[in-house]
Coordinates of C-alpha atoms in Angstrom, one line a residue:
Chain A
X1 CA 13.3 -9.6 3.9
X2 CA 13.5 -11.7 0.8
X3 CA 14.5 -15.1 -0.3
X4 CA 15.5 -15.6 -3.9
X5 CA 16.5 -18.9 -5.5
X6 CA 17.5 -19.7 -9.1
X7 CA 17.9 -23.4 -9.4
X8 CA 17.5 -26.6 -11.5
X9 CA 15.8 -28.2 -8.5
X10 CA 12.0 -28.3 -8.0
X11 CA 10.4 -26.5 -5.0
X12 CA 7.8 -27.5 -2.5
X13 CA 5.1 -24.9 -2.3
X14 CA 3.8 -26.0 1.1
X15 CA 7.3 -25.9 2.6
X16 CA 8.0 -22.5 1.1
X17 CA 4.7 -21.1 2.5
X18 CA 5.5 -22.5 5.9
X19 CA 9.0 -21.0 5.8
X20 CA 7.6 -17.6 4.7
X21 CA 5.2 -17.5 7.6
X22 CA 7.5 -18.8 10.3
X23 CA 8.1 -16.5 13.1
X24 CA 6.1 -13.5 11.8
X25 CA 2.7 -13.4 13.5
X26 CA 2.1 -10.0 11.9
X27 CA 1.5 -11.7 8.5
X28 CA -2.2 -11.7 7.7
X29 CA -2.1 -12.3 3.9
X30 CA 0.0 -14.3 1.5
X31 CA -0.5 -13.9 -2.2
X32 CA 1.2 -16.5 -4.2
X33 CA 1.8 -17.3 -7.9
X34 CA 3.0 -20.5 -9.4
X35 CA 3.8 -20.8 -13.1
X36 CA 3.7 -24.3 -14.7
X37 CA 4.9 -25.7 -18.1
X38 CA 1.8 -26.2 -20.3
X39 CA 1.6 -29.2 -22.6
X40 CA 0.7 -27.0 -25.6
X41 CA 1.6 -23.5 -26.6
X42 CA 0.6 -21.5 -29.7
X43 CA -1.2 -24.6 -31.0
X44 CA 1.8 -27.0 -30.8
X45 CA 2.4 -29.8 -28.4
X46 CA 5.3 -29.1 -26.0
X47 CA 7.3 -32.2 -25.1
X48 CA 9.9 -30.4 -23.0
X49 CA 11.3 -26.9 -22.3
X50 CA 14.8 -25.7 -21.7
X51 CA 15.2 -22.6 -19.5
X52 CA 18.3 -20.7 -20.2
X53 CA 19.4 -17.8 -18.1
X54 CA 22.3 -15.3 -17.5
X55 CA 23.6 -16.5 -14.3
X56 CA 25.6 -13.4 -13.2
X57 CA 22.5 -11.2 -13.7
X58 CA 19.5 -13.4 -12.8
X59 CA 19.7 -13.1 -9.0
X60 CA 20.6 -9.4 -9.1
X61 CA 17.6 -8.7 -11.5
X62 CA 15.2 -10.6 -9.2
X63 CA 16.5 -8.8 -6.2
X64 CA 16.0 -5.4 -7.8
X65 CA 12.4 -6.3 -8.7
X66 CA 11.6 -7.4 -5.2
X67 CA 13.3 -4.4 -3.7
X68 CA 11.2 -2.1 -6.0
X69 CA 8.0 -3.9 -4.8
X70 CA 9.1 -3.3 -1.2
X71 CA 9.3 0.4 -1.9
X72 CA 5.8 0.5 -3.5
X73 CA 3.9 -1.7 -1.0
X74 CA 4.1 -2.5 2.7
X75 CA 5.5 -6.1 2.6
X76 CA 6.7 -8.4 5.4
X77 CA 8.5 -11.0 3.3
X78 CA 8.9 -12.2 -0.2
X79 CA 10.1 -15.5 -1.7
X80 CA 10.9 -15.9 -5.4
X81 CA 12.1 -19.2 -6.9
X82 CA 12.8 -19.6 -10.6
X83 CA 13.8 -22.9 -12.2
X84 CA 16.4 -23.3 -14.9
X85 CA 17.4 -26.2 -17.1
X86 CA 15.1 -28.8 -18.6
X87 CA 11.5 -28.9 -17.6
X88 CA 8.5 -31.0 -18.7
X89 CA 4.8 -30.3 -19.0
X90 CA 3.2 -30.0 -15.5
X91 CA 6.6 -29.0 -14.0
X92 CA 6.8 -25.9 -11.8
X93 CA 8.7 -23.0 -13.3
X94 CA 8.3 -20.1 -10.9
X95 CA 7.0 -19.3 -7.5
X96 CA 6.4 -15.7 -6.2
X97 CA 5.0 -15.6 -2.7
X98 CA 4.4 -12.2 -1.0
X99 CA 3.5 -11.8 2.7
X100 CA 2.0 -8.7 4.2
X101 CA -0.4 -7.5 6.8
X102 CA -3.4 -7.0 4.5
X103 CA -4.3 -8.6 1.2
X104 CA -4.2 -5.6 -1.1
X105 CA -0.5 -5.1 -0.7
X106 CA 0.2 -8.8 -1.1
X107 CA -1.9 -9.1 -4.3
X108 CA -0.5 -6.0 -6.0
X109 CA 3.1 -6.8 -5.1
X110 CA 2.8 -10.4 -6.3
X111 CA 1.4 -9.4 -9.6
X112 CA 3.9 -6.6 -10.0
X113 CA 6.8 -8.9 -9.4
X114 CA 5.5 -11.4 -11.9
X115 CA 5.0 -8.7 -14.5
X116 CA 8.5 -7.3 -14.1
X117 CA 10.1 -10.8 -13.9
X118 CA 8.5 -11.5 -17.3
X119 CA 10.1 -8.4 -18.9
X120 CA 13.2 -7.7 -16.8
X121 CA 14.7 -11.0 -15.5
X122 CA 17.1 -12.7 -18.0
X123 CA 15.4 -16.1 -18.6
X124 CA 14.7 -17.6 -22.0
X125 CA 12.5 -20.6 -22.8
X126 CA 13.2 -23.0 -25.7
X127 CA 10.4 -25.5 -26.4
X128 CA 10.7 -28.9 -28.0
X129 CA 7.7 -29.5 -30.3
X130 CA 7.0 -32.1 -33.0
X131 CA 8.2 -29.5 -35.5
X132 CA 11.6 -29.1 -33.7
X133 CA 13.0 -26.8 -31.1
X134 CA 11.8 -23.1 -31.0
X135 CA 12.6 -20.2 -28.8
X136 CA 9.5 -18.7 -27.1
X137 CA 8.9 -15.1 -28.1
X138 CA 7.8 -12.5 -25.6
X139 CA 4.1 -11.8 -25.7
X140 CA 3.0 -8.2 -26.4
X141 CA 0.7 -8.6 -23.4
X142 CA 3.7 -9.1 -21.1
X143 CA 5.1 -5.7 -22.1
X144 CA 1.7 -4.1 -21.6
X145 CA 1.3 -5.8 -18.2
X146 CA 4.6 -4.4 -17.0
X147 CA 3.9 -0.9 -18.5
X148 CA 0.8 -0.4 -16.5
X149 CA 2.7 -0.2 -13.2
X150 CA 4.6 2.9 -14.4
X151 CA 1.4 4.9 -15.1
Chain B
X1 CA 39.5 -0.7 -23.8
X2 CA 38.5 -4.3 -23.4
X3 CA 34.9 -5.5 -23.0
X4 CA 33.6 -8.9 -22.2
X5 CA 30.6 -9.5 -24.5
X6 CA 28.0 -12.2 -23.8
X7 CA 25.2 -13.5 -26.1
X8 CA 22.2 -15.5 -24.9
X9 CA 19.4 -17.7 -26.2
X10 CA 18.3 -17.3 -29.8
X11 CA 21.0 -14.6 -30.4
X12 CA 23.7 -16.9 -29.0
X13 CA 22.7 -19.6 -31.4
X14 CA 22.2 -17.4 -34.4
X15 CA 25.5 -15.5 -34.0
X16 CA 27.3 -18.7 -33.1
X17 CA 29.1 -17.0 -30.2
X18 CA 28.4 -17.3 -26.4
X19 CA 31.2 -15.0 -25.2
X20 CA 34.0 -13.0 -26.6
X21 CA 36.4 -10.2 -25.6
X22 CA 36.3 -7.1 -27.8
X23 CA 38.9 -4.4 -27.9
X24 CA 37.5 -1.0 -28.7
X25 CA 39.3 2.3 -29.3
X26 CA 39.1 4.5 -26.2
X27 CA 36.4 7.0 -26.4
X28 CA 33.8 4.6 -27.9
X29 CA 32.1 4.9 -24.6
X30 CA 28.4 4.0 -25.3
X31 CA 26.3 0.9 -25.9
X32 CA 25.3 2.3 -29.3
X33 CA 29.0 2.4 -30.4
X34 CA 29.7 -1.2 -29.5
X35 CA 26.7 -2.2 -31.5
X36 CA 28.0 -0.2 -34.5
X37 CA 31.2 -2.1 -34.3
X38 CA 29.4 -5.5 -34.2
X39 CA 27.2 -4.6 -37.2
X40 CA 30.3 -3.9 -39.3
X41 CA 30.9 -7.7 -39.1
X42 CA 28.1 -8.0 -41.7
X43 CA 26.0 -11.1 -42.2
X44 CA 23.9 -12.3 -39.3
X45 CA 25.5 -9.6 -37.1
X46 CA 24.3 -6.7 -39.3
X47 CA 20.9 -8.5 -39.6
X48 CA 20.2 -9.4 -36.0
X49 CA 21.6 -6.2 -34.5
X50 CA 19.9 -3.9 -37.0
X51 CA 18.3 -0.8 -35.4
X52 CA 14.7 -2.0 -35.8
X53 CA 15.4 -5.5 -34.3
X54 CA 14.0 -6.4 -30.9
X55 CA 16.9 -7.2 -28.6
X56 CA 18.1 -6.1 -25.2
X57 CA 21.4 -5.0 -23.8
X58 CA 22.7 -5.2 -20.2
X59 CA 25.8 -3.5 -19.0
X60 CA 27.4 -5.0 -15.9
X61 CA 24.2 -7.1 -15.3
X62 CA 21.8 -4.1 -15.5
X63 CA 19.4 -3.5 -18.4
X64 CA 20.9 -0.7 -20.4
X65 CA 19.7 1.7 -23.1
X66 CA 21.7 2.8 -26.2
X67 CA 23.2 5.8 -24.4
X68 CA 24.5 4.0 -21.3
X69 CA 28.3 4.5 -21.0
X70 CA 30.7 1.5 -21.2
X71 CA 34.1 1.4 -19.7
X72 CA 37.2 -0.8 -19.8
X73 CA 36.5 -4.1 -18.1
X74 CA 32.7 -3.9 -18.4
X75 CA 30.6 -6.9 -19.1
X76 CA 28.0 -6.3 -21.8
X77 CA 25.3 -8.8 -22.6
X78 CA 23.1 -8.9 -25.7
X79 CA 20.0 -11.0 -25.8
X80 CA 16.4 -11.4 -27.0
X81 CA 13.5 -10.0 -25.0
X82 CA 13.2 -12.2 -21.9
X83 CA 10.6 -15.0 -21.6
X84 CA 10.9 -16.4 -18.1
X85 CA 8.2 -16.8 -15.5
Chain C
X1 CA -14.7 -27.0 -12.0
X2 CA -14.6 -26.0 -8.4
X3 CA -13.9 -27.4 -4.9
X4 CA -15.4 -25.5 -2.0
X5 CA -14.8 -26.5 1.6
X6 CA -16.1 -24.9 4.8
X7 CA -14.6 -26.7 7.8
X8 CA -13.1 -26.5 11.3
X9 CA -10.1 -28.5 10.0
X10 CA -6.9 -26.9 8.9
X11 CA -5.8 -27.4 5.3
X12 CA -2.5 -28.2 3.6
X13 CA -1.6 -25.7 0.9
X14 CA 0.9 -28.0 -0.8
X15 CA -1.7 -30.8 -1.0
X16 CA -4.4 -28.5 -2.3
X17 CA -2.1 -27.1 -5.0
X18 CA -1.1 -30.6 -6.1
X19 CA -4.8 -31.6 -6.3
X20 CA -5.7 -28.5 -8.2
X21 CA -3.1 -29.2 -10.8
X22 CA -3.6 -32.9 -11.1
X23 CA -4.6 -34.1 -14.5
X24 CA -4.9 -30.8 -16.2
X25 CA -1.7 -30.1 -18.3
X26 CA -3.4 -27.0 -19.7
X27 CA -2.8 -25.1 -16.5
X28 CA 0.0 -22.6 -16.8
X29 CA -0.8 -20.3 -13.9
X30 CA -2.1 -20.7 -10.3
X31 CA -2.8 -17.6 -8.3
X32 CA -3.3 -18.3 -4.7
X33 CA -4.3 -16.4 -1.6
X34 CA -3.9 -17.5 2.1
X35 CA -5.4 -15.5 4.9
X36 CA -3.9 -15.9 8.4
X37 CA -4.9 -14.9 11.9
X38 CA -2.6 -12.0 13.0
X39 CA -1.6 -11.6 16.6
X40 CA -2.7 -8.0 16.7
X41 CA -5.5 -6.1 15.2
X42 CA -6.4 -2.4 15.6
X43 CA -3.7 -2.0 18.2
X44 CA -4.9 -4.9 20.5
X45 CA -3.3 -8.3 21.1
X46 CA -5.4 -11.1 19.7
X47 CA -5.2 -14.3 21.8
X48 CA -7.7 -16.2 19.7
X49 CA -10.5 -15.8 17.2
X50 CA -13.9 -17.4 16.8
X51 CA -15.2 -17.7 13.3
X52 CA -19.0 -18.0 13.2
X53 CA -20.9 -18.6 9.9
X54 CA -24.4 -19.3 8.5
X55 CA -24.1 -22.9 7.6
X56 CA -27.0 -23.1 5.2
X57 CA -25.8 -20.1 3.3
X58 CA -22.0 -20.3 3.4
X59 CA -21.4 -22.9 0.8
X60 CA -24.0 -21.5 -1.6
X61 CA -22.6 -18.0 -1.3
X62 CA -19.0 -19.2 -2.0
X63 CA -20.3 -21.2 -5.0
X64 CA -22.1 -18.2 -6.4
X65 CA -18.9 -16.0 -6.1
X66 CA -16.7 -18.7 -7.8
X67 CA -19.3 -19.1 -10.6
X68 CA -19.3 -15.4 -11.2
X69 CA -15.5 -15.4 -11.4
X70 CA -15.9 -18.2 -14.0
X71 CA -18.1 -16.0 -16.1
X72 CA -15.7 -13.1 -16.0
X73 CA -12.4 -14.9 -16.6
X74 CA -11.2 -18.0 -18.4
X75 CA -10.5 -20.4 -15.5
X76 CA -9.6 -24.1 -15.4
X77 CA -10.2 -24.8 -11.8
X78 CA -10.8 -23.1 -8.4
X79 CA -10.4 -24.2 -4.8
X80 CA -11.9 -22.2 -1.9
X81 CA -11.4 -23.4 1.7
X82 CA -12.7 -21.4 4.6
X83 CA -12.1 -22.3 8.3
X84 CA -14.8 -21.9 11.0
X85 CA -14.6 -22.3 14.7
X86 CA -11.8 -21.3 17.0
X87 CA -8.5 -20.2 15.5
X88 CA -5.2 -18.8 17.0
X89 CA -2.6 -16.4 15.7
X90 CA -0.7 -17.8 12.8
X91 CA -3.6 -20.2 11.9
X92 CA -4.8 -20.4 8.3
X93 CA -8.3 -18.9 7.8
X94 CA -8.8 -19.0 4.1
X95 CA -7.4 -20.4 0.9
X96 CA -8.4 -19.2 -2.6
X97 CA -6.5 -20.9 -5.4
X98 CA -7.3 -20.2 -9.1
X99 CA -5.9 -22.2 -12.0
X100 CA -5.9 -20.9 -15.6
X101 CA -3.9 -20.9 -18.8
X102 CA -2.4 -17.5 -18.3
X103 CA -1.6 -15.5 -15.2
X104 CA -3.8 -12.4 -15.8
X105 CA -7.0 -14.4 -15.5
X106 CA -5.7 -16.3 -12.4
X107 CA -4.7 -13.1 -10.6
X108 CA -7.8 -11.1 -11.4
X109 CA -10.2 -14.0 -10.5
X110 CA -8.3 -14.8 -7.2
X111 CA -8.5 -11.2 -6.1
X112 CA -12.1 -10.9 -7.2
X113 CA -13.1 -14.0 -5.2
X114 CA -11.4 -12.7 -2.1
X115 CA -13.0 -9.2 -2.4
X116 CA -16.5 -10.8 -2.8
X117 CA -15.9 -13.3 -0.1
X118 CA -15.1 -10.4 2.3
X119 CA -18.4 -8.7 1.6
X120 CA -20.8 -11.5 0.5
X121 CA -20.0 -14.7 2.3
X122 CA -21.6 -15.1 5.8
X123 CA -18.7 -15.3 8.1
X124 CA -18.1 -13.3 11.2
X125 CA -15.0 -13.0 13.4
X126 CA -14.9 -12.5 17.1
X127 CA -11.6 -11.8 18.7
X128 CA -10.4 -12.5 22.2
X129 CA -8.3 -9.6 23.4
X130 CA -6.9 -8.5 26.8
X131 CA -9.9 -6.1 27.0
X132 CA -12.4 -8.9 26.4
X133 CA -14.2 -10.3 23.3
X134 CA -15.1 -8.1 20.4
X135 CA -16.7 -8.6 17.1
X136 CA -14.5 -7.5 14.2
X137 CA -16.1 -4.8 12.1
X138 CA -16.1 -4.7 8.3
X139 CA -13.4 -2.4 7.0
X140 CA -14.5 0.4 4.7
X141 CA -11.7 -0.7 2.3
X142 CA -13.4 -4.1 1.9
X143 CA -16.5 -2.5 0.5
X144 CA -14.4 -0.4 -1.8
X145 CA -12.4 -3.3 -2.9
X146 CA -15.6 -5.2 -3.9
X147 CA -17.2 -2.2 -5.5
X148 CA -14.3 -1.7 -8.0
X149 CA -15.3 -4.9 -9.8
X150 CA -18.7 -3.5 -10.8
X151 CA -17.2 -0.5 -12.5
Chain D
X1 CA -47.7 -16.7 6.9
X2 CA -44.9 -18.2 8.9
X3 CA -41.2 -17.3 8.5
X4 CA -38.1 -18.8 10.1
X5 CA -35.9 -15.9 11.2
X6 CA -32.2 -16.3 12.1
X7 CA -29.8 -13.9 13.7
X8 CA -26.0 -14.1 13.6
X9 CA -22.9 -12.9 15.3
X10 CA -23.1 -9.5 17.1
X11 CA -26.8 -9.2 16.4
X12 CA -27.6 -12.6 17.7
X13 CA -25.8 -11.8 21.0
X14 CA -27.4 -8.3 21.3
X15 CA -30.9 -9.4 20.5
X16 CA -30.6 -12.5 22.6
X17 CA -32.2 -14.7 19.9
X18 CA -30.5 -17.1 17.5
X19 CA -33.7 -18.4 15.7
X20 CA -37.4 -17.9 15.9
X21 CA -40.6 -18.5 13.9
X22 CA -42.6 -15.4 13.2
X23 CA -46.2 -15.3 12.1
X24 CA -47.0 -12.4 9.8
X25 CA -50.3 -11.3 8.4
X26 CA -50.6 -12.4 4.7
X27 CA -49.8 -9.5 2.4
X28 CA -46.8 -8.3 4.4
X29 CA -44.7 -9.6 1.6
X30 CA -41.4 -7.7 1.7
X31 CA -38.2 -7.7 3.8
X32 CA -39.0 -4.1 4.8
X33 CA -42.3 -5.1 6.4
X34 CA -40.7 -7.9 8.5
X35 CA -38.2 -5.4 9.8
X36 CA -41.1 -3.0 10.7
X37 CA -42.7 -5.7 12.7
X38 CA -39.4 -6.5 14.5
X39 CA -38.8 -2.8 15.4
X40 CA -42.2 -2.6 17.1
X41 CA -40.8 -4.8 19.8
X42 CA -38.9 -1.7 20.9
X43 CA -35.7 -1.7 23.0
X44 CA -32.7 -3.3 21.3
X45 CA -34.9 -4.3 18.4
X46 CA -35.8 -0.8 17.6
X47 CA -32.3 0.3 18.2
X48 CA -30.3 -2.4 16.2
X49 CA -32.7 -2.6 13.3
X50 CA -33.2 1.2 12.9
X51 CA -33.1 2.4 9.3
X52 CA -29.6 4.0 9.5
X53 CA -28.0 0.9 11.1
X54 CA -25.6 -1.2 9.2
X55 CA -27.0 -4.8 8.9
X56 CA -27.6 -7.3 6.1
X57 CA -30.6 -9.5 5.3
X58 CA -30.7 -12.8 3.4
X59 CA -33.8 -14.5 2.1
X60 CA -33.5 -18.2 1.6
X61 CA -29.7 -17.9 1.8
X62 CA -29.4 -15.1 -0.8
X63 CA -28.4 -11.6 0.1
X64 CA -31.6 -9.5 -0.1
X65 CA -32.5 -5.8 -0.3
X66 CA -35.5 -4.2 1.5
X67 CA -37.8 -4.7 -1.5
X68 CA -37.2 -8.5 -1.9
X69 CA -40.5 -10.4 -1.5
X70 CA -40.9 -13.0 1.3
X71 CA -43.3 -15.9 1.3
X72 CA -44.7 -18.4 3.7
X73 CA -42.0 -20.9 4.7
X74 CA -39.1 -18.6 3.8
X75 CA -35.9 -18.5 5.9
X76 CA -34.9 -14.9 6.6
X77 CA -31.5 -14.1 8.2
X78 CA -30.5 -10.8 9.7
X79 CA -26.8 -10.2 10.5
X80 CA -24.0 -7.6 10.7
X81 CA -21.8 -6.9 7.6
X82 CA -19.7 -10.0 7.1
X83 CA -16.0 -10.2 8.2
X84 CA -14.7 -13.5 6.9
X85 CA -11.6 -14.1 4.8

């Protein structure tokens, strides 16, 4: 089971957690990650951020990542929500919530999904700073984080 | 054969194209060959798509390496390393 | 910064996440774990669960675990809430939410705090099953999970 | 010296005591010695606190090993491995 949303709209973590749990009394653990827009990045103030994506591919890529997590760990349900469009500091960008019987599966799968999302899902961030707009570059640590799962 | 080619983010801005249809001779059936054709346009095309540059390619919405086959009607996307999450 | 609550009362994940984020625009990542009462355990139906604790020690033990996480990783804020008293299947038992600039710190610290909580914080679960009441025994995997952080 | 000794969870039920004050001769200054005294009560005490048994001890609300010193007025708690979370 999975729920994947790509949207300009904000999400409500409490409501998503309630929906994820609903009707499955086997769930003992939910690991959850929320990414937020920070007000500085690489030493510059960030006034706003534009999140571009590749609409025809985004959903499909997220589905493939979640399906792969489901093959590697014993999961009961997964929710992935990713915002697109214009965001401001403090805004929520992404939610990954993973429900399982025991916590080890939930933690590993949640981190795996984030690591793969960061390197495989077609989103790009453009930041507005006092020096003008700039495209965010992928961090080398993101590639390393994803690579460790294939060891 | 005809391909729909899409560009995203910094590459879209730099190349000045979001989407185009490219006609290739039959038999040019790999990602690498499409890139060769694009590089022959010179200028920013040759620069941004040079072999050492860090960009990604997707064929029909799946991440694809240089050797992945392309066929008539395929959608090929070229974009920078992703930065979501 | 940390907020630690041990209480019979339920908690609201959405409200806790909002409070954790409030006023800190440096937060880019929140990793979050919620433990729930499952309706079966070890093959038996669980009708309810009683969570006993050692009141004089509980808060202090949780504080020490969070402080240790703060020494190991770069954290901006942590919330730990643990329920005590009588709980039913589907009820929330524990919340660990860790805020940091980047996700690697948040994920590691959240998992560390859960692993240590499971082996160091003085809580004990007693389950009501069709065969009577039984004290839950510590799983060997919990000891192993905690031990890996000292490698 | 006087110690306040607490028992929790399964051990509290099995020993039939939640809390007691124990008077020890001065100089019996380690967790291990308190446990020796408790074992001499025999029955469930000798059984549950036997050396191979899996229980934990805290001194003044800190997890403590067998060698940890105890002093007059200390609070010592004896309980099963914890199962919260």
